[in-house]
Amino acid sequence: MTVHEVEPFNAEPPRSALATSELTPVDAFYSRNHGPVPDVDARTWRLRVDGLVSTPLSLSLDDLRDRFAERTETATLQCAGNRREGLAAVRDIPGEAPWGPTATATASWTGVALADVLAAAGVQDAATDVEFLGADVSDQADPPQEFGGSVPLRKAGMPEVLLAWAMNGEALPAVHGAPLRVVVPGYIGARSVKWVHRVRVTDAPSSNFFQASTYRLLPPDAEVTATPGEGVELGLVAVNSDFLAPDDGSEVPAGPTRVSGYAFAGGDRTVVRVDVSADGGATWTQADLAEQASTWAWRHWHASVEVPQGDVELLARAWDSSAALQPERPEQVWNPKGYVNNSWARLRLHGV
Amino acid sequence: MTVHEVEPFNAEPPRSALATSELTPVDAFYSRNHGPVPDVDARTWRLRVDGLVSTPLSLSLDDLRDRFAERTETATLQCAGNRREGLAAVRDIPGEAPWGPTATATASWTGVALADVLAAAGVQDAATDVEFLGADVSDQADPPQEFGGSVPLRKAGMPEVLLAWAMNGEALPAVHGAPLRVVVPGYIGARSVKWVHRVRVTDAPSSNFFQASTYRLLPPDAEVTATPGEGVELGLVAVNSDFLAPDDGSEVPAGPTRVSGYAFAGGDRTVVRVDVSADGGATWTQADLAEQASTWAWRHWHASVEVPQGDVELLARAWDSSAALQPERPEQVWNPKGYVNNSWARLRLHGV
C-alpha cells in the first residue's frame, strides 16, 4: 500500500491489486480516515436511532441480527479525493493527500437494510435526511468532532443502503469500521460512515464538518476556508475510470498490448461504455466490459491497443447510462480541495 | 415555432419563448412525434394494465380520477435529440431533424402516480420493467408500430412518475398526448409516452422499435441500421445547458451584458452550478441560479458578462449534483444518430 498518512491512517494499493478480481481483497481496500481508528467494544456498543422517528431505538449487534433480515450487496466505494494527483499536477493542492487512482474498491457487504431499521423506528412525515455519526473523532474540525454525514431520506430508504458488519464474507476489520458501518452505494465514500453508533432522522442535510464544511466542490478561485455551506455539497458519484494494468510508466513490447482498468458511475447510473485511445484521442477502441457484479459495482474493462516504439500516452474515458461522458482535461475540473477528478484517464507506456 | 416536420409534427420554439418563465407555456412546448397525432375518443378510451400483475386492470379516465389520488409534479422533458444541430455541424446526420436547444421544456403535470395504479394491479416478484404503449402508429418502424418504451420498475414505482391528463392546469392538448400521457421525470422525453393506452409490467426492457432499435447511443463509426440492441439504450438524462437570451447572432451594446439560459440534469441529479465564459474558457463567471420549481425541473440561470466590440462566442457549462461537468466539444460526443449533445453551450454575439 502507498501510505499517505499513518495517523489518521490513509492508504491505497498499487493498481495491480485492483486488477485481478471484481471484488477487492480486504487488505487491498483503500483506507480513508479523518481521525484515529476508535477502539469500540462490540459487546457494549449500541446503535442509537433517533431524531424524527416515532420510536427511538437502541440496538445491539444481536438485536440487528435478530430483528432484521440479513442482506448482502456488492458495492463499490470511491473516495471523493480519488485521482487527486491528476489535479495536483495542474495546480498545487496544499494540505490534501495526492491520492492516485486506487482510492476506490469493491466489496460484498453484509448486514441489514437501513430501510428496515428506519421502518422499525417509524420515520415522521417531516423527515428529509438521515444522518450517520461515527465513533472516530477528528481534530480536523475545530473543536474536534465525530465524523458524520447524511444522505437524503429517499436514498436512505432504498434497499441497497446497508448497516454492515461483514465485508467479503468476513467480519469487518477495525480499520474498515467494526463493529458496524454504513454502506451507501453510489455516494462518495465519506457518506459510508464507519464505526457508526447513531442514525439520526432529520429535516435538513447534516451540519457535520465533513459535510457542511468539507467534501464540497469549490469554484477554482475560492479560498479554502472552513465556512459551512461554501461551494457545492458532494454526494452522488460522477462517471469515472482509470487504468489498472499495465502500471503507469511501464516498458512493454511494442505492438498489440492488453490494457485493463475500472469504470464506475454512482447514483442511479451504471457504466455502459469505455473507449481507449493510443493516438491522443484521434481514434478510439471500444473496450470489452466485464459483467457487473451488481448494479452498485464498478465494471472492469480491457482492450487491446497498438503500442508504438517509444513513449506513448494512452487515454481512457467512460460513458454512463445517462450518456454522460467524462470531461477531457483535469484543468476543466480543477478545484481547490481537489475533489472528483473524473477527467479522462491517462497512462504512460514505453514501447520497446 | 420552427417546424422541422409537419407530419409527423415536430417543432420547437424560439429560445426567447423559454426564457421568461420557469413553466413553459403550452403553445411553446416542443412537439416530438413519430407518427400522426391519433384521434382518441376519451369516452371510450381505456388504459389496460397487464403483464406481470396479479389483477389486470382496464381503467377509464373516470376510474383513474375516482380510484387514485390526484398528483401534480413540475417536471422538465428533454428530447434525446435536443441540440442535435451542434453535432450535425461536426459531421452530417442524415435523416434526423437538426433540433436546436429548445427541444426541452417544463410544465406542471397533473394526473395520478403510476405507482398507485401498479399497486392496485399487484406487481409480481419477477417484474423488472414497465412498458408503455401509445396509440400513435409510426411507419418509421417496419412493419409500422405503436410508439412505446419502458423504464425500470424501480423508477416506475417512484411517486414522481405520472399518468397525466393535464398540463399547466389545463386539459392535455391532443398534440401532447390527450387523453393521457406518461410523464417520467429525469428520463429522455421518448419514455414519456403520449396517448398511452397500455401499461405492461415485464421482466425485460421494451423491445419496441423506439427503444430497442433507436434512441440508442451508437459508437461514432457505427452504421445506422435498425438492428435491435446495437449501441447503448438511452434513458436517464445527462447534465446539459444552453443559452436562452439574447438570441444567437444578436448585436448587443459592448460592455456588461445580461445572458440567461437553462440547465438540466436527469435521474437523481439536479443542477448545482453553471459557469459562463466570454474568453473561450480562460476565465469563468458563476451564473446565478434561479430557484428550482421542483427536483424534476430545469434551473434557469443568468449572468453578466463583458461583451467586447466585435464578434465573440460565449460559453456556458453546467455541473450536476454528482459533480459531473458537461464535456467540452461536440466532436467528443458525436454519434451517428445525433443524440445527447451535452457539450458546452455556445452563443455568438456581436458587440457594437
XYZ file of C-alpha atoms in Angstrom:
704
model
C 0.000 0.000 0.000
C 1.021 3.621 -0.546
C 0.557 5.159 2.888
C -0.381 8.831 2.517
C -0.628 9.290 6.284
C -0.087 6.994 9.264
C -2.390 8.691 11.783
C -5.113 9.129 10.680
C -4.417 6.084 8.521
C -4.748 6.846 4.809
C -3.507 4.366 2.245
C -4.213 2.996 -1.212
C -2.945 -0.122 -3.003
C -0.966 -0.430 -6.241
C -3.091 -0.525 -9.408
C -2.332 -4.209 -9.876
C -4.043 -5.109 -6.588
C -7.391 -3.995 -8.044
C -6.890 -5.553 -11.465
C -7.286 -9.230 -10.748
C -10.798 -9.551 -9.372
C -14.068 -7.696 -9.378
C -14.148 -7.977 -5.565
C -11.206 -6.272 -3.901
C -9.390 -8.319 -1.244
C -9.900 -6.666 2.148
C -6.183 -5.993 2.582
C -6.093 -4.099 -0.736
C -9.147 -1.947 0.064
C -8.204 1.732 0.430
C -8.396 3.346 3.871
C -9.553 6.951 4.192
C -9.777 8.207 7.768
C -10.022 11.595 9.450
C -9.134 10.518 12.994
C -7.559 7.600 14.832
C -9.284 4.236 14.450
C -11.538 4.125 17.522
C -11.436 1.204 19.895
C -15.055 0.075 20.003
C -16.168 -2.724 22.330
C -18.706 -4.635 20.277
C -20.275 -6.152 23.409
C -21.327 -2.850 24.906
C -21.723 -0.972 21.593
C -25.244 0.152 20.734
C -26.706 1.806 17.637
C -28.989 4.673 18.559
C -31.719 5.519 16.044
C -33.423 8.791 16.855
C -34.433 12.213 15.573
C -37.666 12.430 13.596
C -38.857 8.920 14.439
C -41.859 7.732 16.399
C -39.904 5.114 18.389
C -36.252 5.821 19.124
C -34.237 2.605 19.165
C -31.099 1.384 20.886
C -29.852 -1.750 19.169
C -27.049 -4.183 19.962
C -25.426 -6.187 17.194
C -27.518 -9.175 18.282
C -30.646 -7.027 18.062
C -29.753 -6.101 14.479
C -29.135 -9.740 13.556
C -32.263 -10.987 15.318
C -34.790 -8.342 14.376
C -33.948 -7.668 10.719
C -33.351 -9.728 7.580
C -29.714 -10.156 6.613
C -28.773 -8.633 3.256
C -25.620 -8.817 1.161
C -24.834 -6.272 -1.565
C -21.772 -5.904 -3.754
C -20.901 -2.235 -3.950
C -18.029 -0.018 -4.983
C -16.896 2.756 -2.673
C -14.990 5.679 -4.104
C -13.290 8.454 -2.201
C -14.148 11.961 -3.443
C -10.368 12.541 -3.494
C -9.672 9.586 -5.778
C -7.275 10.595 -8.608
C -6.460 13.915 -6.893
C -2.825 13.611 -8.047
C -4.034 14.469 -11.562
C -5.436 17.762 -10.264
C -2.407 18.499 -8.071
C -0.275 18.211 -11.223
C -2.244 21.131 -12.681
C -2.017 23.367 -9.629
C -0.882 22.704 -6.072
C -3.488 21.452 -3.589
C -1.947 22.092 -0.174
C -2.956 20.009 2.808
C -4.614 17.209 0.860
C -3.121 13.801 0.115
C -2.296 13.220 -3.577
C -4.438 10.120 -3.967
C -3.804 8.069 -7.062
C -6.448 6.075 -8.934
C -6.958 3.379 -6.291
C -8.913 5.249 -3.610
C -11.800 3.132 -4.830
C -12.589 -0.545 -4.364
C -15.405 -3.049 -4.394
C -16.558 -5.487 -1.723
C -19.580 -7.535 -0.871
C -21.144 -6.100 2.257
C -23.368 -7.996 4.679
C -25.655 -6.531 7.283
C -29.203 -5.236 7.358
C -31.030 -2.728 5.195
C -31.097 0.697 6.816
C -34.643 0.948 5.421
C -35.782 -1.921 7.652
C -34.312 -0.278 10.744
C -35.887 3.056 9.833
C -39.244 1.333 9.313
C -38.982 -0.180 12.814
C -38.314 3.266 14.257
C -41.106 4.888 12.241
C -39.983 7.874 10.179
C -42.011 11.039 10.713
C -43.544 12.925 7.785
C -41.298 15.960 8.228
C -38.119 13.937 7.681
C -35.959 14.674 4.631
C -32.497 13.356 5.508
C -30.778 10.651 7.530
C -27.542 11.453 9.350
C -24.872 8.979 10.443
C -22.352 9.578 13.223
C -19.204 7.536 13.743
C -17.102 6.931 16.845
C -13.965 8.394 15.244
C -13.163 11.878 16.496
C -11.288 14.145 14.078
C -9.240 17.156 15.082
C -9.523 18.417 11.514
C -12.723 20.021 12.797
C -12.401 22.824 15.354
C -13.424 21.869 18.007
C -12.719 18.179 17.256
C -15.821 16.386 16.057
C -17.072 12.899 15.354
C -17.021 12.092 11.659
C -20.508 12.188 10.181
C -22.694 12.962 7.232
C -26.174 12.480 5.828
C -27.976 11.267 2.729
C -31.455 12.185 1.505
C -34.239 10.083 3.027
C -35.214 8.911 -0.460
C -31.813 7.240 -0.767
C -31.725 6.041 2.862
C -34.978 4.187 2.225
C -33.589 2.205 -0.694
C -32.850 -1.466 -0.048
C -29.201 -1.225 -1.107
C -28.197 1.077 1.764
C -26.792 -1.186 4.475
C -25.672 -1.185 8.068
C -22.907 -3.728 7.515
C -20.903 -5.932 9.875
C -19.124 -8.041 7.264
C -17.012 -7.420 4.161
C -16.335 -10.109 1.575
C -17.889 -12.633 3.955
C -15.605 -11.887 6.882
C -16.097 -9.809 9.993
C -15.484 -6.116 9.264
C -11.894 -5.237 10.263
C -11.397 -2.406 12.747
C -9.923 -0.085 10.118
C -12.997 -0.526 7.918
C -15.464 0.355 10.667
C -16.065 -2.568 13.064
C -18.396 -3.374 14.591
C -20.773 -1.627 12.135
C -20.507 0.746 9.216
C -22.891 2.362 6.811
C -22.613 1.443 3.124
C -24.292 3.933 0.780
C -23.777 2.566 -2.751
C -23.414 5.231 -5.419
C -22.375 8.002 -2.994
C -18.889 9.276 -2.168
C -17.132 7.070 0.384
C -17.467 9.787 3.049
C -21.178 9.002 3.415
C -20.471 5.340 4.223
C -19.730 6.282 7.821
C -17.560 3.799 9.723
C -17.902 2.870 13.427
C -21.454 4.169 13.190
C -23.203 4.487 16.550
C -26.022 6.859 15.737
C -28.562 7.195 12.932
C -30.453 10.438 13.229
C -33.500 11.211 11.080
C -33.592 14.939 10.354
C -35.242 17.627 8.270
C -32.030 19.057 6.805
C -28.693 17.847 5.444
C -26.051 17.191 8.109
C -24.218 20.155 9.606
C -21.269 17.883 10.448
C -17.903 19.395 9.491
C -17.294 16.624 6.937
C -20.408 17.522 5.002
C -21.140 21.203 5.675
C -17.542 22.472 5.610
C -15.567 19.995 3.558
C -16.230 17.386 0.863
C -17.543 20.313 -1.151
C -16.798 21.403 -4.691
C -15.461 24.969 -4.505
C -15.080 27.186 -7.568
C -11.467 27.358 -8.828
C -10.822 30.838 -7.448
C -12.275 30.190 -3.971
C -10.129 30.334 -0.873
C -10.184 27.194 1.208
C -11.904 28.069 4.475
C -13.972 26.045 6.896
C -17.045 28.242 6.440
C -20.058 25.931 6.304
C -22.088 25.961 3.122
C -19.485 27.221 0.680
C -19.455 25.654 -2.748
C -21.458 22.559 -3.577
C -22.090 19.530 -1.392
C -20.705 16.342 -2.897
C -22.735 13.147 -2.673
C -23.547 11.197 -5.818
C -20.522 9.907 -7.741
C -19.907 11.134 -11.315
C -18.774 8.695 -14.024
C -15.067 7.972 -13.697
C -12.453 5.470 -14.855
C -8.765 4.668 -14.771
C -6.216 2.131 -15.911
C -5.222 -0.784 -13.650
C -2.722 -2.614 -15.868
C -0.027 -2.304 -17.009
C 1.342 0.024 -14.363
C 1.919 3.681 -15.261
C 5.379 4.175 -16.793
C 5.790 0.507 -17.750
C 8.042 -0.682 -20.538
C 6.109 -3.064 -22.787
C 6.869 -4.808 -26.099
C 5.699 -2.597 -28.964
C 2.650 -3.997 -30.753
C -0.778 -5.098 -29.584
C -0.946 -4.698 -25.812
C -3.699 -5.662 -23.423
C -4.675 -2.843 -21.096
C -7.317 -3.010 -18.391
C -8.992 -0.784 -15.869
C -12.128 0.064 -13.961
C -15.024 2.406 -14.597
C -17.697 3.446 -12.143
C -20.778 5.645 -12.048
C -22.778 6.344 -8.904
C -26.385 7.149 -8.164
C -28.896 5.525 -10.478
C -26.335 5.200 -13.276
C -24.121 2.350 -14.468
C -21.177 2.271 -16.862
C -22.236 1.388 -20.394
C -19.137 2.023 -22.500
C -15.402 2.642 -22.187
C -13.192 3.951 -25.024
C -9.396 3.676 -25.183
C -7.074 5.676 -27.445
C -3.374 5.324 -28.211
C -3.241 8.384 -30.500
C -4.259 11.204 -28.214
C -7.964 10.807 -28.888
C -7.878 10.892 -32.700
C -9.272 7.332 -32.791
C -10.848 5.206 -30.086
C -11.221 1.483 -29.464
C -14.250 0.323 -27.515
C -13.119 -1.736 -24.533
C -14.731 -5.034 -23.564
C -16.709 -4.616 -20.373
C -16.712 -7.360 -17.762
C -20.029 -8.451 -16.324
C -21.051 -6.199 -13.472
C -21.180 -7.958 -10.102
C -24.147 -5.747 -9.174
C -25.866 -2.504 -10.140
C -23.736 -0.845 -7.449
C -20.377 -2.145 -8.592
C -17.735 -0.815 -10.918
C -17.085 -2.503 -14.249
C -13.710 -3.875 -15.103
C -12.759 -3.446 -18.758
C -9.946 -4.441 -21.083
C -8.859 -3.605 -24.590
C -6.040 -4.349 -26.977
C -4.209 -1.246 -28.159
C -1.292 -0.848 -30.561
C 1.679 0.462 -28.579
C 4.287 2.128 -30.832
C 8.060 2.182 -30.246
C 8.956 4.844 -27.693
C 6.802 6.867 -25.334
C 3.040 6.875 -25.689
C 0.220 8.180 -23.514
C -2.935 6.086 -23.570
C -6.326 7.644 -22.851
C -9.437 6.031 -21.418
C -12.883 7.552 -20.986
C -16.136 6.065 -19.737
C -19.785 6.769 -20.507
C -22.598 6.126 -18.061
C -26.205 5.115 -18.635
C -27.275 8.774 -18.814
C -24.901 9.060 -21.828
C -22.634 11.269 -19.716
C -19.005 11.246 -20.814
C -16.068 12.097 -18.558
C -14.701 15.603 -19.219
C -11.396 15.619 -21.073
C -8.860 17.570 -19.052
C -8.046 17.948 -15.344
C -7.757 21.728 -15.857
C -11.503 21.756 -16.588
C -12.428 20.206 -13.263
C -9.670 21.593 -11.024
C -10.965 22.777 -7.647
C -9.174 23.997 -4.517
C -9.806 20.866 -2.423
C -9.018 18.527 -5.300
C -12.230 16.513 -5.386
C -13.794 14.472 -8.171
C -11.079 14.316 -10.764
C -13.069 12.448 -13.371
C -11.128 13.718 -16.361
C -10.051 11.157 -18.939
C -7.584 8.582 -17.593
C -4.013 8.766 -18.861
C -1.351 6.023 -18.779
C 2.224 6.424 -19.970
C 3.843 3.411 -21.603
C 7.180 2.947 -23.314
C 7.163 0.533 -26.255
C 10.405 -1.358 -26.884
C -42.188 27.637 -33.745
C -39.531 26.165 -36.022
C -41.353 23.280 -37.688
C -38.882 20.508 -38.507
C -41.607 18.303 -39.965
C -45.360 18.730 -40.481
C -46.403 15.064 -40.386
C -45.351 13.666 -38.000
C -45.445 17.062 -36.316
C -42.043 18.092 -34.969
C -41.446 21.648 -33.825
C -39.544 23.730 -31.301
C -39.970 27.339 -30.181
C -37.502 30.249 -30.377
C -35.109 30.497 -27.413
C -36.922 33.572 -26.120
C -40.137 31.586 -25.601
C -38.409 29.531 -22.898
C -36.614 32.424 -21.242
C -39.403 34.239 -19.495
C -40.809 31.696 -17.075
C -39.802 28.519 -15.324
C -43.010 26.893 -16.598
C -43.208 26.782 -20.372
C -46.499 27.951 -21.902
C -48.217 25.001 -23.567
C -48.043 26.605 -27.005
C -44.244 26.974 -26.686
C -43.689 23.365 -25.554
C -41.737 21.378 -28.163
C -43.502 18.614 -30.087
C -41.652 15.428 -30.961
C -43.722 12.815 -32.734
C -43.047 9.678 -34.745
C -46.468 9.266 -36.311
C -49.651 11.236 -36.928
C -51.432 12.567 -33.845
C -54.023 9.847 -33.171
C -57.669 10.693 -32.795
C -58.542 9.185 -29.429
C -62.119 9.241 -28.128
C -61.720 9.923 -24.420
C -65.155 8.494 -23.655
C -64.395 5.018 -24.951
C -60.660 5.105 -24.237
C -59.400 2.646 -21.606
C -55.996 2.154 -20.036
C -55.087 -1.514 -19.902
C -52.651 -2.526 -17.140
C -51.373 -6.048 -17.610
C -48.325 -8.268 -17.905
C -46.721 -9.442 -14.673
C -49.537 -8.279 -12.400
C -51.908 -10.230 -10.205
C -55.014 -8.282 -11.298
C -55.049 -6.876 -14.834
C -56.977 -3.613 -14.967
C -58.974 -1.730 -17.556
C -59.458 1.851 -16.449
C -61.459 4.744 -17.871
C -60.419 8.325 -17.170
C -63.157 8.488 -14.523
C -61.773 5.311 -12.940
C -58.339 6.924 -12.719
C -59.765 10.084 -11.156
C -62.027 8.188 -8.756
C -59.768 5.391 -7.605
C -56.423 7.171 -7.190
C -55.131 10.323 -5.512
C -54.514 13.249 -7.841
C -50.899 14.395 -8.014
C -49.227 17.388 -9.628
C -45.499 17.481 -10.394
C -43.438 20.115 -12.172
C -41.032 18.348 -14.488
C -38.792 19.117 -17.424
C -38.929 16.927 -20.501
C -35.972 16.847 -22.840
C -35.764 15.175 -26.222
C -32.693 12.965 -26.687
C -32.168 14.886 -29.943
C -32.111 18.307 -28.252
C -29.174 20.406 -29.561
C -28.505 17.952 -32.412
C -27.659 20.859 -34.715
C -24.373 21.212 -32.809
C -23.486 17.632 -33.723
C -24.688 17.955 -37.319
C -22.284 20.898 -37.679
C -19.413 18.492 -36.907
C -20.487 15.757 -39.302
C -23.685 15.200 -41.267
C -26.515 13.287 -39.549
C -28.794 12.204 -42.397
C -32.456 11.566 -41.761
C -32.647 13.294 -38.380
C -34.059 16.764 -37.708
C -31.446 19.352 -36.688
C -33.072 20.264 -33.369
C -31.808 23.413 -31.748
C -31.615 23.983 -27.993
C -35.352 24.189 -27.352
C -36.426 20.553 -27.685
C -36.824 20.752 -23.921
C -39.427 22.450 -21.759
C -41.011 22.392 -18.331
C -44.636 22.035 -17.297
C -46.649 21.141 -14.265
C -48.334 17.817 -14.888
C -51.467 16.570 -13.167
C -52.738 13.027 -13.019
C -52.132 10.020 -10.811
C -48.950 8.305 -9.698
C -48.186 5.293 -11.860
C -47.033 3.646 -8.609
C -50.573 3.763 -7.220
C -52.001 2.153 -10.344
C -49.311 -0.537 -10.291
C -50.042 -1.208 -6.617
C -53.730 -1.685 -7.464
C -52.782 -4.202 -10.156
C -50.310 -6.002 -7.886
C -46.832 -6.290 -9.396
C -45.407 -9.811 -9.452
C -41.979 -10.585 -7.976
C -40.426 -11.407 -11.349
C -41.108 -7.920 -12.737
C -38.171 -5.681 -13.626
C -39.560 -3.151 -16.119
C -42.745 -1.308 -17.017
C -43.603 -0.717 -20.666
C -45.879 1.972 -22.057
C -47.659 1.797 -25.418
C -49.206 4.774 -27.189
C -51.969 4.978 -29.771
C -49.710 6.669 -32.329
C -48.579 4.320 -35.075
C -45.241 5.094 -36.709
C -44.155 3.929 -40.120
C -40.557 4.598 -39.113
C -40.710 1.026 -37.788
C -41.058 -1.769 -40.338
C -43.771 -3.015 -40.090
C -45.379 0.141 -38.654
C -45.600 0.001 -34.871
C -47.178 1.833 -31.988
C -44.728 4.105 -30.243
C -43.605 2.645 -26.933
C -40.843 2.206 -24.417
C -40.136 1.076 -20.875
C -38.460 2.218 -17.691
C -37.051 0.100 -14.872
C -39.613 -0.929 -12.255
C -37.572 0.882 -9.608
C -38.227 4.152 -11.425
C -41.828 3.285 -12.327
C -42.545 2.829 -8.625
C -41.368 6.316 -7.683
C -44.076 8.843 -6.821
C -42.969 11.379 -9.445
C -43.838 9.147 -12.414
C -47.305 10.179 -13.520
C -50.139 9.190 -15.779
C -51.144 12.757 -16.611
C -54.273 14.295 -18.084
C -53.409 17.953 -17.526
C -50.532 20.273 -18.320
C -50.056 23.634 -16.601
C -53.512 23.224 -15.084
C -55.327 22.744 -18.386
C -56.556 19.641 -20.165
C -53.743 17.974 -22.087
C -53.891 19.093 -25.749
C -54.162 16.385 -28.416
C -50.621 17.005 -29.664
C -49.228 16.454 -26.156
C -50.964 13.117 -25.649
C -54.645 13.545 -24.728
C -56.428 11.954 -23.091
C -53.497 10.530 -21.053
C -49.720 10.512 -21.259
C -46.920 9.149 -19.169
C -44.518 11.636 -17.559
C -41.208 10.097 -16.477
C -39.211 12.941 -14.901
C -35.462 12.665 -15.406
C -35.684 10.373 -18.448
C -35.476 11.262 -22.139
C -38.763 12.555 -23.490
C -39.265 9.355 -25.506
C -40.153 7.462 -22.321
C -42.976 9.878 -21.510
C -45.249 8.040 -23.911
C -48.195 10.071 -25.208
C -51.721 8.743 -25.940
C -50.867 5.861 -23.623
C -53.402 3.038 -23.662
C -51.421 0.183 -22.198
C -49.061 -0.247 -19.252
C -47.407 -3.637 -19.358
C -45.320 -4.960 -16.457
C -42.489 -7.094 -17.833
C -39.265 -8.867 -16.969
C -37.128 -7.157 -19.637
C -36.687 -3.740 -21.221
C -39.111 -2.972 -24.053
C -38.470 -4.492 -27.466
C -40.411 -1.643 -29.074
C -38.626 -0.139 -32.102
C -38.246 3.211 -30.311
C -36.259 1.649 -27.506
C -34.607 -1.478 -28.895
C -33.675 -0.112 -32.335
C -33.483 3.626 -31.959
C -32.922 6.190 -29.201
C -29.602 4.427 -28.734
C -26.093 5.830 -28.490
C -24.052 4.237 -31.276
C -20.260 4.447 -31.434
C -19.036 7.094 -33.921
C -18.014 4.576 -36.583
C -21.231 2.512 -36.448
C -23.529 2.258 -39.408
C -27.093 3.292 -38.713
C -29.222 0.176 -39.002
C -32.431 -0.900 -37.338
C -30.851 -3.950 -35.732
C -32.234 -4.198 -32.195
C -29.747 -3.962 -29.353
C -26.949 -2.071 -31.090
C -25.167 0.569 -29.070
C -26.436 1.758 -25.724
C -30.021 2.320 -24.657
C -30.704 5.928 -23.701
C -32.853 6.674 -20.687
C -31.562 8.913 -17.918
C -30.702 12.469 -18.997
C -27.108 13.706 -18.678
C -26.380 17.228 -17.423
C -26.953 19.786 -20.169
C -27.445 23.513 -20.653
C -27.880 26.227 -23.248
C -28.423 29.939 -23.659
C -31.935 31.359 -23.962
C -31.185 35.100 -24.257
C -30.009 37.039 -26.111
C -30.664 35.121 -29.300
C -27.745 33.530 -31.135
C -26.123 36.001 -33.521
C -27.550 39.091 -31.781
C -25.974 42.508 -31.942
C -25.672 43.939 -28.433
C -24.057 47.068 -26.962
C -20.463 46.247 -25.966
C -19.986 46.136 -22.187
C -21.682 44.265 -19.385
C -24.457 42.149 -20.875
C -27.030 40.004 -19.158
C -27.224 36.482 -20.581
C -29.562 33.751 -19.436
C -30.289 30.128 -20.096
C -31.404 26.793 -18.730
C -29.578 23.838 -17.269
C -30.999 20.408 -16.560
C -29.847 17.080 -15.161
C -31.990 13.961 -15.084
C -32.215 10.919 -12.865
C -31.435 11.541 -9.223
C -29.312 14.606 -10.055
C -30.005 18.333 -10.023
C -28.058 21.274 -11.435
C -25.804 22.849 -8.814
C -23.633 25.283 -10.780
C -23.397 26.991 -14.165
C -20.273 28.781 -15.441
C -20.189 31.314 -18.289
C -17.113 32.488 -20.206
C -16.592 35.299 -22.699
C -12.929 34.465 -23.351
C -13.083 30.940 -24.735
C -12.896 29.294 -21.331
C -9.798 31.064 -19.971
C -11.914 32.562 -17.171
C -15.408 31.733 -15.951
C -18.159 33.635 -14.169
C -20.507 31.664 -11.964
C -24.087 32.287 -13.048
C -26.895 32.994 -10.589
C -29.256 30.053 -10.433
C -32.987 30.621 -10.144
C -34.895 28.647 -7.552
C -35.840 25.262 -8.872
C -39.587 24.755 -9.246
C -39.099 21.093 -8.267
C -36.434 18.413 -8.037
C -37.508 17.365 -11.530
C -37.279 20.771 -13.178
C -34.536 22.585 -15.010
C -32.869 25.616 -13.475
C -32.914 28.931 -15.198
C -29.709 30.927 -14.754
C -28.368 34.346 -15.640
C -25.032 36.097 -15.552
C -23.475 39.386 -16.540
C -20.606 39.037 -18.983
C -18.376 41.643 -20.579
C -19.065 41.675 -24.316
C -16.191 43.210 -26.320
C -16.518 45.165 -29.567
C -16.921 42.814 -32.499
C -17.640 39.089 -32.614
C -17.466 36.986 -29.503
C -18.502 33.428 -28.703
C -19.823 32.903 -25.185
C -19.558 29.520 -23.486
C -21.783 28.027 -20.791
C -21.318 24.761 -18.929
C -23.311 23.185 -16.117
C -22.396 20.886 -13.223
C -24.825 18.475 -11.627
C -25.085 17.216 -8.054
C -22.779 14.286 -8.831
C -20.135 16.934 -9.707
C -20.409 15.886 -13.349
C -19.432 18.598 -15.824
C -20.622 18.766 -19.422
C -17.940 17.628 -21.878
C -16.349 20.469 -23.830
C -16.684 19.783 -27.533
C -19.395 18.310 -29.776
C -16.692 16.258 -31.563
C -16.223 14.328 -28.307
C -19.839 13.219 -28.128
C -20.699 12.950 -31.834
C -22.726 9.823 -32.641
C -24.436 8.650 -35.845
C -27.998 9.334 -34.676
C -27.083 12.664 -33.115
C -28.342 12.075 -29.594
C -27.409 13.755 -26.316
C -25.343 16.707 -27.435
C -24.460 17.923 -23.970
C -21.242 19.666 -24.971
C -20.696 23.184 -23.649
C -23.241 25.706 -24.933
C -22.009 28.338 -27.384
C -23.632 31.670 -28.259
C -22.350 34.125 -30.851
C -22.791 37.826 -30.106
C -21.602 40.927 -31.897
C -20.695 43.844 -29.616
C -21.253 47.340 -31.061
